Short mmCIF file of C-alpha atoms in Angstrom, two decimals:
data_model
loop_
_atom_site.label_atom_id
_atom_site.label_comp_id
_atom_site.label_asym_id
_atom_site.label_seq_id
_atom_site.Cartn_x
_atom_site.Cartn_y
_atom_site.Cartn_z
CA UNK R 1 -13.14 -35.34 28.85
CA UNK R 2 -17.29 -35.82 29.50
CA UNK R 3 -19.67 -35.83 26.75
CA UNK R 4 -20.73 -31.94 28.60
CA UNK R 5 -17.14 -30.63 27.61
CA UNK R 6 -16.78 -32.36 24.32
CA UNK R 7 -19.69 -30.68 23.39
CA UNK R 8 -18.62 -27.33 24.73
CA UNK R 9 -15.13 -27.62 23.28
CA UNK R 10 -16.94 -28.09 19.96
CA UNK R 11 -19.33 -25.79 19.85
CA UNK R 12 -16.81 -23.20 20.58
CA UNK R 13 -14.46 -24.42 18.03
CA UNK R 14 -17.38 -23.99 15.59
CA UNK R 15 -18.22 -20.86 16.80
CA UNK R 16 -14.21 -19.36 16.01
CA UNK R 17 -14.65 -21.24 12.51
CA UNK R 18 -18.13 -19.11 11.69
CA UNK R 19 -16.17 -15.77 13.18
CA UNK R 20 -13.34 -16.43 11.08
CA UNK R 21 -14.94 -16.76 8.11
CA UNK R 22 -17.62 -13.73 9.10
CA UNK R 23 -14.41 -11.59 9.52
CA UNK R 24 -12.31 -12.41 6.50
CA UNK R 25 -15.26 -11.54 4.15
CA UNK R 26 -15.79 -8.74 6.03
CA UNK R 27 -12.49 -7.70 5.00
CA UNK R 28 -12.83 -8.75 1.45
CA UNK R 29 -15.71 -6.75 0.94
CA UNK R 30 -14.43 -3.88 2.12
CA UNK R 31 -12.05 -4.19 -0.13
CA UNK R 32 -13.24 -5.29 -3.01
CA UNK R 33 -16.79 -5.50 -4.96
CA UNK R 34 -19.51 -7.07 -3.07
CA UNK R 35 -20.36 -9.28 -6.59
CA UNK R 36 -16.50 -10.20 -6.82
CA UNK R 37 -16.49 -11.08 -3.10
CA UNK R 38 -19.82 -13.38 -2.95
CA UNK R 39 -18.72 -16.73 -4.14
CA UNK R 40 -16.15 -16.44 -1.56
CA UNK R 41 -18.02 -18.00 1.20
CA UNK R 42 -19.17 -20.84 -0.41
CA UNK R 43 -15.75 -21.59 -0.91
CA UNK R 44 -14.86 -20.98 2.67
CA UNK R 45 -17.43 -23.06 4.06
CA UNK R 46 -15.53 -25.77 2.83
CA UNK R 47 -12.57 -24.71 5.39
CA UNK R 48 -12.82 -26.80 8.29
CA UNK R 49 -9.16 -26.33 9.74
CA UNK R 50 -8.97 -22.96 12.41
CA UNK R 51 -5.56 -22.37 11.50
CA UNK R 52 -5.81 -22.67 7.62
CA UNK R 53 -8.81 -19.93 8.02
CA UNK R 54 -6.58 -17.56 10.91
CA UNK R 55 -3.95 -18.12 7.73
CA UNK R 56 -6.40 -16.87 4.70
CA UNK R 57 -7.36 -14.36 7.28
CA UNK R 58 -4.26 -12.52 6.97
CA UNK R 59 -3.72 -13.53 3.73
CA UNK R 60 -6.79 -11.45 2.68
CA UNK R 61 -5.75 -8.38 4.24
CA UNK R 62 -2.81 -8.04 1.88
CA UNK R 63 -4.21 -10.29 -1.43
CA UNK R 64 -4.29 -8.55 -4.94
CA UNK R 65 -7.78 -9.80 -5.97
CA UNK R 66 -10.73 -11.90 -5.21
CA UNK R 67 -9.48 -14.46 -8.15
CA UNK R 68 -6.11 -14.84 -6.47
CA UNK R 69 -7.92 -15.42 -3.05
CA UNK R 70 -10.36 -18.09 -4.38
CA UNK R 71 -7.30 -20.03 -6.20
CA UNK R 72 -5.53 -19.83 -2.84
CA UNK R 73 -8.18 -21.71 -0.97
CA UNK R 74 -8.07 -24.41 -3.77
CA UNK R 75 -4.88 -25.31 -3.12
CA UNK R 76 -4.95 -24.67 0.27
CA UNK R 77 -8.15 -27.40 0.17
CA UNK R 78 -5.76 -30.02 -1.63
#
């Protein structure tokens, strides 16, 4: 691989971890409280893995609560 697609490669995997997150707050706040949902994506920034995020993704279509999401991403982060 050249240093021109390492680069590209990365910047597109960076680019799918920013959607990711964009999309599963999205989907938090529309279903929940925008205070309950904020601390949410300071926790997510600390997500680096594209399939742990597609994971929470779905996960946060179908969770119970903002609390329950958060403690899923700490252990998730273990």
């Amino acid at each position: 691989m050249t240093g021109a697609e390492a680069l590209i490669e990365k910047g597109i995997e960076r680019g799918s971890r920013e959607m990711l997150i964009h999309n599963i707050f999205t989907v938090l706040s529309e279903r929940f409280s925008q205070a309950e949902v904020e601390p949410v994506r300071v926790s997510l920034e600390t997500v680096s893995d594209l399939t742990m995020l597609t994971e929470l993704f779905r996960i946060a279509l179908h969770i119970p609560s903002v609390e329950v999401f958060l403690h899923t991403i700490d252990t998730t982060d273990e």
